[in-house]
Every structure is written in structure tokens, then in C-alpha cells.
Coordinates of C-alpha atoms in Angstrom, one line a residue:
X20 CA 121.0 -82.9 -16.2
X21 CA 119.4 -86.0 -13.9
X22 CA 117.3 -83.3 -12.1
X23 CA 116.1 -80.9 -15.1
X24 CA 114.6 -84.7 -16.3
X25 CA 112.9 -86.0 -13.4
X26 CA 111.3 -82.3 -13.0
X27 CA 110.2 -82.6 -16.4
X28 CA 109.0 -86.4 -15.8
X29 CA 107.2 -85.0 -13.0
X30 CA 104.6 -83.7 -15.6
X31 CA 103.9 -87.1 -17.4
X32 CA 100.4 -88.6 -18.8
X33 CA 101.5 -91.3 -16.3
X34 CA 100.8 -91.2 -12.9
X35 CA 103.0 -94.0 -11.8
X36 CA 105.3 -91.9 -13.7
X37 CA 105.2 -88.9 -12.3
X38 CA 105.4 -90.9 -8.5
X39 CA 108.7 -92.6 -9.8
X40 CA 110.3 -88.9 -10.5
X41 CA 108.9 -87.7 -7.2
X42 CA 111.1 -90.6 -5.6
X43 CA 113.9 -89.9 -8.1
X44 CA 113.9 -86.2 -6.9
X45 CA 113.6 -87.2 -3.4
X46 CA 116.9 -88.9 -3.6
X47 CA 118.6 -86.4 -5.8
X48 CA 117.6 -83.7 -3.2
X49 CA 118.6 -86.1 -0.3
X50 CA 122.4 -86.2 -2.0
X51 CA 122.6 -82.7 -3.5
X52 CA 122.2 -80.8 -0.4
X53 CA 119.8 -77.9 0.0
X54 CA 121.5 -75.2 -2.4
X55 CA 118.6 -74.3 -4.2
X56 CA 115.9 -75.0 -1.9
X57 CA 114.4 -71.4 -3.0
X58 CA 114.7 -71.6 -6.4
X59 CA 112.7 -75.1 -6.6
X60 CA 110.1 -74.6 -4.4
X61 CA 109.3 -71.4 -6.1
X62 CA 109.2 -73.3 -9.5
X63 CA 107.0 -76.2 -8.3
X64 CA 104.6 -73.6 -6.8
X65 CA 104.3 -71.8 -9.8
X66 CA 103.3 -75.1 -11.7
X67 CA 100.3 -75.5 -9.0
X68 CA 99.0 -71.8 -10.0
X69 CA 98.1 -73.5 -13.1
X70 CA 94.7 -70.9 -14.4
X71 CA 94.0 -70.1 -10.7
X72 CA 91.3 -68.0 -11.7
X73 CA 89.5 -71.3 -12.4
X74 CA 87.6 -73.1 -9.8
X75 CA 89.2 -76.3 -9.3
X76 CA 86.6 -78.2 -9.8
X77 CA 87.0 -76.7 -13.4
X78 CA 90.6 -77.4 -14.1
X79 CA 91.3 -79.4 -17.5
X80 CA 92.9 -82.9 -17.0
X81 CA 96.3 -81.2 -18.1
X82 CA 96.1 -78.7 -16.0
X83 CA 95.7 -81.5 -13.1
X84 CA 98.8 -82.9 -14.2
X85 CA 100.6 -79.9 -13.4
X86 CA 99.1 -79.0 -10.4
X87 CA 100.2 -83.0 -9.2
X88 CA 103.7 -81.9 -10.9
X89 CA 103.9 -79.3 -8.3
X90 CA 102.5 -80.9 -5.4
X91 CA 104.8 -84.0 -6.0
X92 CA 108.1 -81.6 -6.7
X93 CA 107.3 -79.9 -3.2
X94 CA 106.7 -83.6 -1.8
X95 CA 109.8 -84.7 -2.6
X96 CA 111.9 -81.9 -1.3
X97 CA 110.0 -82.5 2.3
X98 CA 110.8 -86.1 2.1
X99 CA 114.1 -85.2 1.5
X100 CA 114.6 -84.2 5.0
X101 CA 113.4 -87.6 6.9
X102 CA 113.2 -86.8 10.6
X103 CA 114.4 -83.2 10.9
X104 CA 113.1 -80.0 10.4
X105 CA 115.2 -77.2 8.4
X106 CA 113.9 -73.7 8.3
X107 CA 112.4 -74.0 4.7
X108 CA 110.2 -77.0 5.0
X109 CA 107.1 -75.5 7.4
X110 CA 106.8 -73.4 4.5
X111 CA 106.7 -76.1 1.9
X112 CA 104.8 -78.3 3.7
X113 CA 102.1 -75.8 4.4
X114 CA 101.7 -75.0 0.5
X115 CA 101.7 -79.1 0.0
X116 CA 98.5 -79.1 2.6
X117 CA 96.9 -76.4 0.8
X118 CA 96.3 -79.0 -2.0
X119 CA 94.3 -81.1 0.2
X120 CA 90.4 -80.2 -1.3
X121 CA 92.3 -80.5 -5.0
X122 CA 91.4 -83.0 -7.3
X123 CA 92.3 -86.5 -7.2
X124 CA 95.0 -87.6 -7.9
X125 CA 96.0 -84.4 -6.4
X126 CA 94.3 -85.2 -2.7
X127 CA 95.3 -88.7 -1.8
X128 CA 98.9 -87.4 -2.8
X129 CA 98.5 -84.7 -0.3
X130 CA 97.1 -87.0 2.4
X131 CA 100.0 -89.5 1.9
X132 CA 102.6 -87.1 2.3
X133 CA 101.1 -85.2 5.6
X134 CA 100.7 -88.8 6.9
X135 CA 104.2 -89.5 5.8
X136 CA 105.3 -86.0 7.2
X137 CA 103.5 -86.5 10.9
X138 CA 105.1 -90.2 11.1
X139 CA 108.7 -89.4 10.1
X140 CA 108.3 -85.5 11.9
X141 CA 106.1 -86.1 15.1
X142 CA 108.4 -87.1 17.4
X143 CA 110.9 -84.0 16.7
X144 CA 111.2 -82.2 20.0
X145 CA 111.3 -78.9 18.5
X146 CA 108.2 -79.6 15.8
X147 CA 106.2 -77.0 17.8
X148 CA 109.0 -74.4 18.0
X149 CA 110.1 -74.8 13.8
X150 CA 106.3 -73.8 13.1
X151 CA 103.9 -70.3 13.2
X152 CA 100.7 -70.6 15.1
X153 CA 99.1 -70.2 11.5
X154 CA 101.4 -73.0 9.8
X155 CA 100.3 -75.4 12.8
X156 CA 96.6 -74.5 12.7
X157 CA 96.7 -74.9 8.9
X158 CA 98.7 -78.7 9.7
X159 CA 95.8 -79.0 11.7
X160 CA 92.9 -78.6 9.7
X161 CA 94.3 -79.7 7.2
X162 CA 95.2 -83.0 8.3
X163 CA 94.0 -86.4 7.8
X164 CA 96.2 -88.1 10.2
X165 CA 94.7 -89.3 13.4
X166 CA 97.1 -90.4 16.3
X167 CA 95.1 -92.7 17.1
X168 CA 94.8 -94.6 14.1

């Protein structure tokens, strides 16, 4: 199917690549509804537990690629939810911030989509409410967004 290639595409030598299937997947997500919300975020997760036992400074320039692969996958299923909040995404978007001391390409990703997240999400009346004191301290120390940038 259109989605089982732009996962796959998400693990491309390319990086521009791999960003054009995150967008790809955004969109998918954006028209397919939220059926399998589960069932994706666990599999993109699982490609960022690439040889955790590793320090990641030590991780093989595959093994990058994957981790991005996951990061992006879980990236694009928060972005598929533009100015609202379902139940899943504090969830996703605290395993996307976890990434935030990874690698590069792996960190600037991370900081775009928080900075992404906090524009499109900030002015949500319940943002406080969807969240766990834990998810919103890890948002916050986490984060590279400044409101007064």
C-alpha cells in the first residue's frame, strides 16, 4: 500500500528523502483517520530502540537512519493533528522529545517538531489539562522553544 512505502522510505540513505515520506505520512495520517494510532506508534518506537544498549554516541550511521525513521514516523503522526490535542499524542510527543540529546540529524529534527508542536498546540485552552505533570516537565526541559523568541 501508499503507507507500507512511505514507512519503508522513511528509512532511506537520503535525508531529504526520508523528510518527503514524513510529509507523505503526515498527509496519509491526516486523511486516514486515527485507526491504528497504536499500532504505528508502537512500530516507529521500536525502530528508535535500535541497539539501545549502545551509547548513542556509539550508534553506527545505519543505525541513525533508523532511529531518524522512528523519530520522523512519530513526527508525522503529531503533525497530523494541527491545532488539537487527541488523547494519544502527549504520549507520542513525549517519546519524540526524548530524542532531543540524539545525534544529528536526529536533534534538529526533534527541535523542529517541538517548535512546530508549541506554535500549532500553544494556544489550545486545554494544553495543560491533555498532559501529566511528568509529560509537561519533560516538554519543558526538553524544549528548545522560547516564547519570546
Amino acid at each position: 500500500t501508499v503507507l507500507d512505502v512511505a514507512i519503508k522510505m522513511l528509512e532511506d540513505k537520503q535525508i531529504e528523502v526520508r523528510e518527503a515520506a514524513k510529509k507523505s505520512l503526515t498527509s496519509i495520517f491526516k486523511s486516514i483517520g486515527y485507526n491504528h494510532i497504536g499500532e504505528l506508534f508502537n512500530k516507529f518506537k521500536s525502530l528508535t530502540r535500535t541497539n539501545v544498549k549502545k551509547k548513542v554516541a556509539q550508534l553506527t550511521p545505519e543505525e541513525i537512519i533508523k532511529r531518524h525513521a522512528g523519530v520522523l514516523g512519530m513526527i508525522s503522526l503529531v503533525e497530523s493533528s494541527p491545532y488539537s490535542i487527541p488523547d494519544w499524542l502527549p504520549d507520542i510527543i513525549n517519546e519524540v522529545a526524548s530524542h532531543a540529546s540524539d545525534p544529528q540529524p536526529i536533534k534538529s529534527t526533534v527541535q523542529a517538531a517541538k517548535r512546530e508542536f508549541h506554535r500549532t498546540h500553544q494556544d489550545d485552552p486545554y494544553f495543560v489539562q491533555k498532559f501529566t505533570p511528568d509529560q509537561l516537565d519533560a516538554l519543558k526541559t526538553s524544549s528548545t522553544y522560547s516564547y519570546y523568541a
